[in-house]
């Protein structure tokens, strides 16, 4: 059986990741592919429990916070993502390890070497086949998230913090163009969906 493909959506607050992850998973399912849509932090019972801790309490020591994100990710990978991929299921994941690089390393000052060590332990050789970086200026993304009426702890960390997050995602995309594609998330919903489908077709479906 062919292994499933692993697609991650990354980007700052309010970029539209959750909305577009739903649309992408539905589109792939309509094309006849078996699909698991999931999210981080969370995605499995243990990881969802850690999500509650991460989004609810704080502030954390940055290294402790990085470890909590990777502990959740390890649970998620071991119990959900790897078994799905091995069973031929395509996985669409709303945030993954690049978010820890952006938020905890670029945003909160954890050393990159800590990320590297935790990623090696938690992920082994697992890497997304495709990462769609939904790019939007921090101010516009935060305005969308605020307009929705719910805010989490990270959304209150200020524009300078969220500007570093955006730069970090763009740096990942520039460093790994074979894995990543940047999508202009300031466009309307339909235009973003259309752009994402074009990338998925070109990089994964037409090959
Ligand atoms: N985090 C996460 C870390 O610090 N480290 C990590 O390793 C990980 C994995 C998760 C938080 O955890 C942090 C980052 C996060 O702060 P969350 O609630 O899951 O918390 O937060 P987000 O992932 O940022 O989710 P959001 O819901 O805030 O943003 P989304 O998913 O990008 O946006 P979405 O789809 O919910 O849309 C937001 C609003 O904008 C509208 C939607 O309708 C919605 O109202 N919208 C658009 N409006 C106009 N045009 C478009 N193109 C639109 N797209 C969406």
mmCIF file of C-alpha atoms and ligand atoms in Angstrom, residues 11-20 22 39-41 51 55 65 69 73 94-97 99-101 103-104 108 144-145 148 152 154-155 185-189 192, ligand 1:
data_model
loop_
_atom_site.group_PDB
_atom_site.id
_atom_site.type_symbol
_atom_site.label_atom_id
_atom_site.label_comp_id
_atom_site.label_asym_id
_atom_site.label_seq_id
_atom_site.Cartn_x
_atom_site.Cartn_y
_atom_site.Cartn_z
ATOM 1 C CA UNK A 11 1.361 30.792 9.440
ATOM 2 C CA UNK A 12 0.573 33.437 11.999
ATOM 3 C CA UNK A 13 -2.628 34.105 13.901
ATOM 4 C CA UNK A 14 -5.737 34.566 11.784
ATOM 5 C CA UNK A 15 -4.023 33.581 8.539
ATOM 6 C CA UNK A 16 -6.898 31.212 7.776
ATOM 7 C CA UNK A 17 -5.175 27.887 8.487
ATOM 8 C CA UNK A 18 -8.133 26.198 10.200
ATOM 9 C CA UNK A 19 -10.592 27.359 7.537
ATOM 10 C CA UNK A 20 -8.310 26.263 4.717
ATOM 11 C CA UNK A 22 -11.097 22.068 6.433
ATOM 12 C CA UNK A 39 -4.265 20.078 14.400
ATOM 13 C CA UNK A 40 -1.493 21.111 16.783
ATOM 14 C CA UNK A 41 -1.065 21.572 19.595
ATOM 15 C CA UNK A 51 -2.941 21.915 24.504
ATOM 16 C CA UNK A 55 -3.101 27.719 25.952
ATOM 17 C CA UNK A 65 7.205 25.499 26.741
ATOM 18 C CA UNK A 69 4.900 21.449 22.433
ATOM 19 C CA UNK A 73 3.676 16.481 19.045
ATOM 20 C CA UNK A 94 -3.172 22.653 11.058
ATOM 21 C CA UNK A 95 0.299 23.674 12.392
ATOM 22 C CA UNK A 96 3.287 21.382 13.038
ATOM 23 C CA UNK A 97 6.958 21.659 14.028
ATOM 24 C CA UNK A 99 5.210 26.594 14.488
ATOM 25 C CA UNK A 100 7.542 25.726 17.359
ATOM 26 C CA UNK A 101 10.466 27.142 15.389
ATOM 27 C CA UNK A 103 6.823 30.839 18.168
ATOM 28 C CA UNK A 104 9.252 29.340 20.663
ATOM 29 C CA UNK A 108 10.322 33.431 22.671
ATOM 30 C CA UNK A 144 -9.113 38.722 11.924
ATOM 31 C CA UNK A 145 -8.510 36.580 15.003
ATOM 32 C CA UNK A 148 -13.763 36.271 15.658
ATOM 33 C CA UNK A 152 -5.571 32.753 23.302
ATOM 34 C CA UNK A 154 -0.219 33.794 22.215
ATOM 35 C CA UNK A 155 -2.482 36.291 20.504
ATOM 36 C CA UNK A 185 -3.321 34.803 2.761
ATOM 37 C CA UNK A 186 -4.434 38.436 2.473
ATOM 38 C CA UNK A 187 -6.573 37.379 -0.507
ATOM 39 C CA UNK A 188 -10.207 36.397 -0.131
ATOM 40 C CA UNK A 189 -11.120 32.892 1.042
ATOM 41 C CA UNK A 192 -6.520 31.326 -1.060
HETATM 42 N N1 LIG B 1 1.646 27.428 18.991
HETATM 43 C C1 LIG B 1 1.261 26.321 18.298
HETATM 44 C C2 LIG B 1 2.948 27.581 19.465
HETATM 45 O O1 LIG B 1 3.281 28.560 20.125
HETATM 46 N N2 LIG B 1 3.855 26.605 19.160
HETATM 47 C C3 LIG B 1 3.524 25.467 18.459
HETATM 48 O O2 LIG B 1 4.384 24.602 18.218
HETATM 49 C C4 LIG B 1 2.165 25.329 18.008
HETATM 50 C C5 LIG B 1 1.749 24.098 17.224
HETATM 51 C C6 LIG B 1 -2.664 27.604 18.878
HETATM 52 C C7 LIG B 1 -1.630 28.544 19.433
HETATM 53 O O3 LIG B 1 -0.495 27.801 19.787
HETATM 54 C C8 LIG B 1 0.657 28.449 19.318
HETATM 55 C C9 LIG B 1 0.215 29.253 18.118
HETATM 56 C C10 LIG B 1 -1.205 29.585 18.410
HETATM 57 O O4 LIG B 1 -1.277 30.851 19.006
HETATM 58 P P1 LIG B 1 -5.021 28.170 17.942
HETATM 59 O O5 LIG B 1 -6.249 28.654 18.581
HETATM 60 O O6 LIG B 1 -5.054 26.818 17.319
HETATM 61 O O7 LIG B 1 -3.875 28.218 19.011
HETATM 62 O O8 LIG B 1 -4.517 29.334 17.002
HETATM 63 P P2 LIG B 1 -4.196 29.424 15.497
HETATM 64 O O9 LIG B 1 -3.576 28.151 15.016
HETATM 65 O O10 LIG B 1 -3.424 30.648 15.213
HETATM 66 O O11 LIG B 1 -5.631 29.541 14.886
HETATM 67 P P3 LIG B 1 -6.470 30.805 14.529
HETATM 68 O O12 LIG B 1 -7.857 30.269 14.526
HETATM 69 O O13 LIG B 1 -6.177 31.995 15.349
HETATM 70 O O14 LIG B 1 -6.000 31.171 13.093
HETATM 71 P P4 LIG B 1 -6.215 30.456 11.728
HETATM 72 O O15 LIG B 1 -6.543 29.015 11.891
HETATM 73 O O16 LIG B 1 -5.058 30.787 10.876
HETATM 74 O O17 LIG B 1 -7.470 31.230 11.104
HETATM 75 P P5 LIG B 1 -9.002 30.809 10.936
HETATM 76 O O18 LIG B 1 -9.153 29.928 9.782
HETATM 77 O O19 LIG B 1 -9.534 30.355 12.238
HETATM 78 O O20 LIG B 1 -9.587 32.237 10.556
HETATM 79 C C11 LIG B 1 -9.633 33.291 11.477
HETATM 80 C C12 LIG B 1 -10.782 34.237 11.092
HETATM 81 O O21 LIG B 1 -10.485 34.860 9.852
HETATM 82 C C13 LIG B 1 -11.459 34.550 8.872
HETATM 83 C C14 LIG B 1 -12.177 33.302 9.386
HETATM 84 O O22 LIG B 1 -13.491 33.224 8.903
HETATM 85 C C15 LIG B 1 -12.118 33.508 10.901
HETATM 86 O O23 LIG B 1 -13.146 34.333 11.331
HETATM 87 N N3 LIG B 1 -10.742 34.314 7.608
HETATM 88 C C16 LIG B 1 -10.760 35.172 6.596
HETATM 89 N N4 LIG B 1 -11.333 36.367 6.420
HETATM 90 C C17 LIG B 1 -11.105 36.991 5.227
HETATM 91 N N5 LIG B 1 -10.341 36.479 4.224
HETATM 92 C C18 LIG B 1 -9.746 35.288 4.374
HETATM 93 N N6 LIG B 1 -8.983 34.802 3.374
HETATM 94 C C19 LIG B 1 -9.945 34.586 5.593
HETATM 95 N N7 LIG B 1 -9.465 33.395 6.069
HETATM 96 C C20 LIG B 1 -9.976 33.252 7.298
#
